[in-house]
Amino acid sequence: MVTVIVVGGPAGTGKTTQGLMLSKRYSCPFIEGDSLHPKANIDKMAQGIPLTDDDRWGWLKTLAQESSSKALEDPSHLAVVSCSMLKKVYREYIKESSVSAEVEFRFVFLYTSFEELMSRVENRVGHYMKSDMVKSQYDIMEIPTGKELLKNGGEAVIVDTSGKTPEVIFKKIVSDLSLPAVDEDKEPDS
């Protein structure tokens, strides 16, 4: 099975942290989805202008193709990518944009309260996503439910990150994903 794990949620939920921890656990490549944004999107967000769906389609396609290619090429047959994937339609589009029907996508959706997101983002240094952009992400966020959930035959797991350490969040993700690790005894670096 060739699998891409997409770690998503609004800014400030820990996508990069969890993505890196997962890539270490599964000994596979990690792709920082933000690095795939075209310059026009980054410039727009840096000015505090929320992206539209039209701004996102090209980025989501690139992200799906890059991550599915990496998973196909890597000996682990896995890749991890971070991506906000805030709407169900974005998750569907990512699946449709894979370079191969052989690739299965698993979505890890991280979320927390608006207040906690604001606090986390306001304390970040050197990131183009400013706290005034968090509201636009929070407002369009569609947390996977029902048939989208892995436990109901879908592809998504959800984790409320409120007040939890990265290690606790990571253990919940690994448990819910139920993917075999390269080395079951391997723990993430603290």
Tab-separated table of C-alpha atoms in Angstrom, residues 17-125:
chain	number	residue	atom	x	y	z
A	17	THR	CA	5.625	19.438	14.368
A	18	GLN	CA	3.373	16.410	13.926
A	19	GLY	CA	4.395	15.942	10.299
A	20	LEU	CA	8.058	15.780	11.243
A	21	MET	CA	7.334	13.348	14.084
A	22	LEU	CA	5.313	11.102	11.761
A	23	SER	CA	7.987	11.133	9.048
A	24	LYS	CA	10.543	10.024	11.620
A	25	ARG	CA	8.306	7.262	12.958
A	26	TYR	CA	7.580	5.903	9.493
A	27	SER	CA	11.076	6.660	8.071
A	28	CYS	CA	9.597	8.514	5.130
A	29	PRO	CA	9.872	11.953	3.487
A	30	PHE	CA	8.183	15.020	4.984
A	31	ILE	CA	7.028	17.870	2.767
A	32	GLU	CA	6.212	21.246	4.296
A	33	GLY	CA	3.103	22.177	2.328
A	34	ASP	CA	3.598	25.900	2.912
A	35	SER	CA	6.853	25.684	0.916
A	36	LEU	CA	4.804	24.715	-2.166
A	37	HIS	CA	2.666	27.865	-2.172
A	38	PRO	CA	3.338	30.065	-5.203
A	39	LYS	CA	4.855	33.461	-4.450
A	40	ALA	CA	1.551	35.192	-5.246
A	41	ASN	CA	-0.189	33.253	-2.442
A	42	ILE	CA	2.586	33.982	0.064
A	43	ASP	CA	2.574	37.690	-0.849
A	44	LYS	CA	-1.202	37.799	-0.474
A	45	MET	CA	-1.159	36.138	2.967
A	46	ALA	CA	1.749	38.324	4.112
A	47	GLN	CA	-0.460	41.332	3.365
A	48	GLY	CA	-3.220	39.864	5.534
A	49	ILE	CA	-5.443	38.955	2.576
A	50	PRO	CA	-7.134	35.554	2.922
A	51	LEU	CA	-6.694	33.111	0.050
A	52	THR	CA	-9.717	32.268	-2.058
A	53	ASP	CA	-10.542	28.807	-3.357
A	54	ASP	CA	-9.161	29.893	-6.749
A	55	ASP	CA	-5.848	30.753	-5.053
A	56	ARG	CA	-5.695	27.286	-3.497
A	57	TRP	CA	-6.482	24.882	-6.374
A	58	GLY	CA	-3.073	25.060	-8.053
A	59	TRP	CA	-1.280	24.757	-4.712
A	60	LEU	CA	-3.385	21.748	-3.682
A	61	LYS	CA	-2.699	20.025	-7.005
A	62	THR	CA	1.058	20.602	-6.664
A	63	LEU	CA	0.929	19.357	-3.081
A	64	ALA	CA	-0.963	16.178	-4.050
A	65	GLN	CA	1.337	15.427	-6.966
A	66	GLU	CA	4.550	16.127	-5.053
A	67	SER	CA	3.536	14.030	-2.034
A	68	SER	CA	2.119	11.123	-4.053
A	69	SER	CA	5.277	11.036	-6.205
A	70	LYS	CA	7.458	10.953	-3.079
A	71	ALA	CA	5.401	8.108	-1.585
A	72	LEU	CA	5.678	6.092	-4.805
A	73	GLU	CA	9.460	6.654	-5.009
A	74	ASP	CA	10.362	6.120	-1.349
A	75	PRO	CA	11.207	2.581	-0.148
A	76	SER	CA	8.742	3.055	2.744
A	77	HIS	CA	5.895	3.683	0.242
A	78	LEU	CA	4.883	6.538	2.531
A	79	ALA	CA	5.160	10.311	2.573
A	80	VAL	CA	3.902	12.935	5.010
A	81	VAL	CA	2.837	16.418	3.936
A	82	SER	CA	1.440	19.363	5.886
A	83	CYS	CA	-1.508	21.250	4.421
A	84	SER	CA	-4.333	23.192	6.034
A	85	MET	CA	-6.945	21.199	3.990
A	86	LEU	CA	-9.645	23.130	5.816
A	87	LYS	CA	-12.607	22.144	3.630
A	88	LYS	CA	-13.921	18.745	2.614
A	89	VAL	CA	-13.740	19.811	-1.044
A	90	TYR	CA	-9.977	20.458	-0.622
A	91	ARG	CA	-9.458	16.945	0.772
A	92	GLU	CA	-11.421	15.468	-2.142
A	93	TYR	CA	-9.398	17.517	-4.627
A	94	ILE	CA	-6.109	16.332	-3.089
A	95	LYS	CA	-7.196	12.700	-3.568
A	96	GLU	CA	-8.260	13.384	-7.175
A	97	SER	CA	-4.950	15.122	-7.980
A	98	SER	CA	-2.641	12.218	-7.111
A	99	VAL	CA	-0.191	11.101	-9.783
A	100	SER	CA	-1.424	7.513	-9.339
A	101	ALA	CA	-4.617	5.698	-8.341
A	102	GLU	CA	-2.294	3.388	-6.381
A	103	VAL	CA	-1.793	6.109	-3.730
A	104	GLU	CA	-4.105	6.181	-0.726
A	105	PHE	CA	-4.450	9.396	1.271
A	106	ARG	CA	-4.938	9.541	5.033
A	107	PHE	CA	-5.915	12.880	6.541
A	108	VAL	CA	-4.974	13.901	10.079
A	109	PHE	CA	-7.065	16.951	11.003
A	110	LEU	CA	-5.789	18.938	14.003
A	111	TYR	CA	-7.990	21.552	15.626
A	112	THR	CA	-8.379	23.578	18.827
A	113	SER	CA	-10.293	26.577	20.117
A	114	PHE	CA	-10.089	29.911	18.318
A	115	GLU	CA	-8.538	31.507	21.418
A	116	GLU	CA	-5.756	28.923	21.590
A	117	LEU	CA	-5.044	29.295	17.860
A	118	MET	CA	-4.749	33.063	18.245
A	119	SER	CA	-2.356	32.690	21.158
A	120	ARG	CA	-0.143	30.215	19.284
A	121	VAL	CA	0.025	32.234	16.064
A	122	GLU	CA	0.663	35.547	17.846
A	123	ASN	CA	3.747	33.976	19.451
A	124	ARG	CA	5.262	32.750	16.164
A	125	VAL	CA	8.248	34.585	14.739
